[in-house]
Amino acid sequence: MSGRRGQRPRGPGPDACAAPGIVPAPGVRPGIVTAPAPATVSAARRPEATQAATPSRWVRLRRASRNPRAAARHHRPALAFATAVLALGLPLLAAAPWLLVAAALMAPFLAVNVLHARRNRERALVNGLAAVVPACGMLLVAHRAGGGTLAEELAPALACLLYFAGTVPYGKTMIRERRSEAYRRGSVAHHAAALVAAALLDPWLAVPSACYLARAAALLGRGLKVAVVGAAEVGCSVLLLGFLVALHG
């Protein structure tokens, strides 16, 4: 036994795929995937370091991270974000006090997002849908702030809500829930219902909605890369924008 201490193992060891001084990332099977660069390994061990510095991320890390310094890295970005909101929002609020009503209507959805961030469940379906509603509602706020009426932009805002709400389950069927039959059926069912609703808003809106339904049904199980899925959604967004500008200019 003592004569074998200096001998190297005959077969490839657990770090055979790694370069000297680099430890393979957790979950990487040696011999199948080459070890990532040191920076990649560090990011894999500290996923919060690669995330966007947002207030919701700060809330999540305060609750979920075992590293007490993880949330501290987001203190300054969160403070800068809040400062920018106050600096830009207070003058607008002074000129248009009705924005308080809009903020109050959006507050419950923000509360849902903060709650899910606190529970480390930001990818939940409800959380995604809750984020979409106030985002689409900003179309009404911006139009009203520009001197328009809510009635003029109600149909475009609802059209945006129908589309972007559909991207939440659709995105899951293409990535994290691509093997879930429930998500697949739910995504297609939503897009079918959205097609009918869009046609009731304006018959021309049935055209882009039909394209969204076709892509939700036809691209399932294709194994597309995330970048391809994202690029396709950019095109879908531009398509909706083009129809809304043409119809409501």
Short mmCIF file of C-alpha atoms in Angstrom, two decimals:
data_model
loop_
_atom_site.label_atom_id
_atom_site.label_comp_id
_atom_site.label_asym_id
_atom_site.label_seq_id
_atom_site.Cartn_x
_atom_site.Cartn_y
_atom_site.Cartn_z
CA MET A 1 0.00 0.00 0.00
CA SER A 2 2.81 2.42 0.89
CA GLY A 3 4.55 1.84 -2.45
CA ARG A 4 1.47 2.98 -4.36
CA ARG A 5 1.07 6.35 -2.75
CA GLY A 6 3.15 8.13 -5.36
CA GLN A 7 1.56 6.34 -8.31
CA ARG A 8 -0.98 8.05 -10.51
CA PRO A 9 -4.35 6.36 -11.06
CA ARG A 10 -4.48 4.22 -14.19
CA GLY A 11 -7.85 5.45 -15.39
CA PRO A 12 -8.98 9.02 -15.89
CA GLY A 13 -9.74 10.68 -12.59
CA PRO A 14 -12.74 12.87 -11.84
CA ASP A 15 -10.86 15.95 -12.99
CA ALA A 16 -9.40 14.42 -16.15
CA CYS A 17 -11.41 16.76 -18.34
CA ALA A 18 -10.16 19.85 -16.56
CA ALA A 19 -7.13 21.94 -17.19
CA PRO A 20 -4.62 22.23 -14.32
CA GLY A 21 -5.97 24.33 -11.49
CA ILE A 22 -9.56 24.35 -12.80
CA VAL A 23 -12.30 22.49 -10.96
CA PRO A 24 -15.19 21.26 -13.11
CA ALA A 25 -18.49 22.92 -12.41
CA PRO A 26 -20.98 20.96 -10.30
CA GLY A 27 -23.06 18.57 -12.38
CA VAL A 28 -20.59 18.37 -15.28
CA ARG A 29 -19.73 14.78 -16.08
CA PRO A 30 -16.02 14.28 -16.81
CA GLY A 31 -15.19 13.11 -20.29
CA ILE A 32 -18.39 14.50 -21.79
CA VAL A 33 -18.15 18.26 -21.41
CA THR A 34 -14.86 20.08 -21.15
CA ALA A 35 -14.35 22.13 -18.04
CA PRO A 36 -15.32 25.80 -18.29
CA ALA A 37 -12.97 28.67 -17.79
CA PRO A 38 -12.25 29.79 -14.22
CA ALA A 39 -14.57 32.78 -14.53
CA THR A 40 -17.37 30.49 -15.68
CA VAL A 41 -16.80 28.17 -12.75
CA SER A 42 -16.93 31.12 -10.37
CA ALA A 43 -20.20 32.30 -11.91
CA ALA A 44 -21.63 28.79 -11.67
CA ARG A 45 -20.87 28.73 -7.97
CA ARG A 46 -22.31 32.22 -7.47
CA PRO A 47 -25.26 32.50 -9.90
CA GLU A 48 -26.40 35.71 -8.30
CA ALA A 49 -23.23 37.41 -9.59
CA THR A 50 -24.42 37.02 -13.17
CA GLN A 51 -27.93 38.33 -12.58
CA ALA A 52 -29.13 41.83 -13.26
CA ALA A 53 -28.86 44.18 -10.30
CA THR A 54 -32.51 44.99 -9.65
CA PRO A 55 -34.52 45.65 -6.50
CA SER A 56 -36.35 42.34 -6.90
CA ARG A 57 -33.02 40.53 -7.12
CA TRP A 58 -31.95 42.26 -3.93
CA VAL A 59 -35.14 41.10 -2.21
CA ARG A 60 -34.64 37.53 -3.40
CA LEU A 61 -31.03 37.32 -2.31
CA ARG A 62 -31.74 38.73 1.13
CA ARG A 63 -34.10 35.82 1.67
CA ALA A 64 -32.64 32.93 -0.32
CA SER A 65 -28.88 33.33 -0.49
CA ARG A 66 -26.65 31.68 2.07
CA ASN A 67 -23.99 34.27 1.41
CA PRO A 68 -24.70 37.35 3.54
CA ARG A 69 -22.76 39.51 1.09
CA ALA A 70 -24.79 38.40 -1.95
CA ALA A 71 -27.61 40.86 -1.36
CA ALA A 72 -25.16 43.59 -0.33
CA ARG A 73 -23.80 43.69 -3.89
CA HIS A 74 -27.20 44.92 -5.01
CA HIS A 75 -27.63 47.68 -2.42
CA ARG A 76 -26.12 50.42 -4.55
CA PRO A 77 -27.83 49.43 -7.84
CA ALA A 78 -31.18 49.18 -6.04
CA LEU A 79 -30.61 52.57 -4.42
CA ALA A 80 -29.62 54.09 -7.76
CA PHE A 81 -32.75 52.65 -9.36
CA ALA A 82 -34.97 54.08 -6.61
CA THR A 83 -33.24 57.45 -6.84
CA ALA A 84 -33.78 57.60 -10.60
CA VAL A 85 -37.45 56.70 -10.18
CA LEU A 86 -37.94 59.48 -7.63
CA ALA A 87 -35.98 62.05 -9.62
CA LEU A 88 -37.97 61.41 -12.79
CA GLY A 89 -41.28 60.51 -11.19
CA LEU A 90 -41.81 63.34 -8.71
CA PRO A 91 -41.85 66.12 -11.36
CA LEU A 92 -44.32 64.09 -13.41
CA LEU A 93 -46.44 63.48 -10.34
CA ALA A 94 -46.50 67.20 -9.57
CA ALA A 95 -47.70 67.94 -13.10
CA ALA A 96 -50.18 65.05 -13.24
CA PRO A 97 -51.44 63.96 -9.79
CA TRP A 98 -53.68 61.33 -11.42
CA LEU A 99 -50.52 59.24 -11.80
CA LEU A 100 -51.03 58.31 -8.15
CA VAL A 101 -54.14 56.41 -9.21
CA ALA A 102 -52.16 54.57 -11.88
CA ALA A 103 -49.46 53.74 -9.34
CA ALA A 104 -52.06 52.44 -6.90
CA LEU A 105 -53.54 50.20 -9.58
CA MET A 106 -50.12 48.79 -10.42
CA ALA A 107 -49.06 48.32 -6.79
CA PRO A 108 -50.80 44.93 -6.30
CA PHE A 109 -48.97 43.47 -9.29
CA LEU A 110 -45.67 44.83 -7.99
CA ALA A 111 -46.46 43.24 -4.63
CA VAL A 112 -46.93 39.86 -6.35
CA ASN A 113 -43.52 40.23 -8.02
CA VAL A 114 -41.83 41.17 -4.74
CA LEU A 115 -43.50 38.27 -2.94
CA HIS A 116 -42.32 35.78 -5.55
CA ALA A 117 -38.83 37.27 -5.46
CA ARG A 118 -38.79 36.91 -1.70
CA ARG A 119 -39.78 33.25 -2.04
CA ASN A 120 -37.24 32.67 -4.81
CA ARG A 121 -39.99 31.78 -7.28
CA GLU A 122 -39.52 34.50 -9.87
CA ARG A 123 -40.04 32.03 -12.73
CA ALA A 124 -43.54 31.09 -11.55
CA LEU A 125 -46.32 31.45 -14.12
CA VAL A 126 -48.34 33.79 -11.90
CA ASN A 127 -45.32 36.01 -11.38
CA GLY A 128 -44.76 36.37 -15.12
CA LEU A 129 -48.39 37.22 -15.77
CA ALA A 130 -48.38 39.73 -12.92
CA ALA A 131 -45.42 41.51 -14.51
CA VAL A 132 -47.14 41.69 -17.91
CA VAL A 133 -50.27 43.51 -16.72
CA PRO A 134 -48.70 46.77 -15.48
CA ALA A 135 -46.23 46.73 -18.39
CA CYS A 136 -49.10 46.78 -20.86
CA GLY A 137 -50.96 49.26 -18.68
CA MET A 138 -48.13 51.74 -19.22
CA LEU A 139 -49.46 52.20 -22.75
CA LEU A 140 -52.60 53.74 -21.24
CA VAL A 141 -50.57 55.86 -18.84
CA ALA A 142 -48.26 57.20 -21.54
CA HIS A 143 -51.14 58.00 -23.89
CA ARG A 144 -53.08 59.75 -21.14
CA ALA A 145 -49.99 61.73 -20.12
CA GLY A 146 -49.65 62.86 -23.74
CA GLY A 147 -53.15 64.32 -23.78
CA GLY A 148 -55.10 61.35 -25.13
CA THR A 149 -58.03 59.49 -23.64
CA LEU A 150 -58.11 56.03 -22.14
CA ALA A 151 -60.81 54.95 -24.59
CA GLU A 152 -58.52 55.66 -27.54
CA GLU A 153 -55.80 53.32 -26.34
CA LEU A 154 -57.85 50.66 -24.59
CA ALA A 155 -57.95 48.35 -27.61
CA PRO A 156 -54.18 48.57 -28.31
CA ALA A 157 -53.42 47.98 -24.63
CA LEU A 158 -55.65 44.91 -24.57
CA ALA A 159 -54.04 43.65 -27.77
CA CYS A 160 -50.63 43.97 -26.14
CA LEU A 161 -51.91 42.19 -23.04
CA LEU A 162 -53.24 39.29 -25.11
CA TYR A 163 -49.92 38.85 -26.87
CA PHE A 164 -47.50 39.36 -23.99
CA ALA A 165 -49.57 37.25 -21.60
CA GLY A 166 -49.27 34.47 -24.14
CA THR A 167 -45.50 34.76 -24.25
CA VAL A 168 -45.31 33.66 -20.60
CA PRO A 169 -46.65 30.10 -21.04
CA TYR A 170 -45.24 29.90 -24.56
CA GLY A 171 -41.73 30.73 -23.36
CA LYS A 172 -41.99 27.98 -20.75
CA THR A 173 -43.06 25.41 -23.36
CA MET A 174 -39.95 26.27 -25.37
CA ILE A 175 -37.44 26.11 -22.50
CA ARG A 176 -38.12 24.99 -18.92
CA GLU A 177 -41.45 23.24 -19.44
CA ARG A 178 -40.85 21.91 -22.95
CA ARG A 179 -41.77 18.38 -21.83
CA SER A 180 -44.95 19.42 -20.02
CA GLU A 181 -48.16 18.49 -21.83
CA ALA A 182 -50.16 20.73 -19.49
CA TYR A 183 -48.14 23.80 -20.46
CA ARG A 184 -48.31 22.91 -24.13
CA ARG A 185 -52.06 22.59 -24.11
CA GLY A 186 -52.45 25.69 -21.98
CA SER A 187 -50.26 27.75 -24.30
CA VAL A 188 -52.13 26.70 -27.44
CA ALA A 189 -55.50 27.19 -25.71
CA HIS A 190 -54.53 30.72 -24.64
CA HIS A 191 -53.43 31.66 -28.15
CA ALA A 192 -56.64 30.28 -29.63
CA ALA A 193 -58.73 32.31 -27.18
CA ALA A 194 -56.52 35.36 -27.79
CA LEU A 195 -57.17 35.05 -31.52
CA VAL A 196 -60.91 35.28 -30.94
CA ALA A 197 -60.55 38.16 -28.50
CA ALA A 198 -58.23 40.10 -30.82
CA ALA A 199 -60.66 39.69 -33.70
CA LEU A 200 -63.39 41.19 -31.53
CA LEU A 201 -61.16 44.17 -30.79
CA ASP A 202 -60.39 44.66 -34.47
CA PRO A 203 -60.69 42.10 -37.30
CA TRP A 204 -57.24 43.09 -38.58
CA LEU A 205 -55.67 42.08 -35.26
CA ALA A 206 -56.66 38.51 -36.04
CA VAL A 207 -53.80 38.42 -38.57
CA PRO A 208 -50.89 38.72 -36.12
CA SER A 209 -52.80 36.67 -33.55
CA ALA A 210 -53.14 33.84 -36.05
CA CYS A 211 -49.37 33.97 -36.57
CA TYR A 212 -48.83 33.74 -32.81
CA LEU A 213 -51.14 30.74 -32.58
CA ALA A 214 -49.32 29.04 -35.46
CA ARG A 215 -45.92 29.57 -33.88
CA ALA A 216 -47.17 28.37 -30.48
CA ALA A 217 -48.41 25.12 -32.05
CA ALA A 218 -45.79 24.52 -34.73
CA LEU A 219 -42.58 25.23 -32.81
CA LEU A 220 -43.31 22.91 -29.90
CA GLY A 221 -40.74 20.16 -29.55
CA ARG A 222 -38.42 21.62 -32.16
CA GLY A 223 -35.53 21.95 -29.74
CA LEU A 224 -34.80 25.53 -30.76
CA LYS A 225 -32.03 27.43 -29.04
CA VAL A 226 -32.96 30.13 -26.56
CA ALA A 227 -31.47 32.81 -28.82
CA VAL A 228 -33.64 31.66 -31.72
CA VAL A 229 -36.77 31.68 -29.56
CA GLY A 230 -35.93 35.19 -28.35
CA ALA A 231 -35.24 36.47 -31.86
CA ALA A 232 -38.57 35.09 -33.05
CA GLU A 233 -40.36 36.94 -30.26
CA VAL A 234 -38.68 40.18 -31.25
CA GLY A 235 -40.14 39.65 -34.71
CA CYS A 236 -43.56 38.91 -33.25
CA SER A 237 -43.42 42.10 -31.17
CA VAL A 238 -42.49 44.17 -34.20
CA LEU A 239 -45.36 42.58 -36.12
CA LEU A 240 -47.84 43.61 -33.44
CA LEU A 241 -46.35 47.10 -33.29
CA GLY A 242 -46.74 47.49 -37.04
CA PHE A 243 -50.42 46.53 -36.95
CA LEU A 244 -51.15 48.79 -33.97
CA VAL A 245 -49.45 51.77 -35.60
CA ALA A 246 -51.29 51.16 -38.86
CA LEU A 247 -54.66 50.77 -37.12
CA HIS A 248 -54.39 53.37 -34.38
CA GLY A 249 -51.44 55.52 -35.58
#
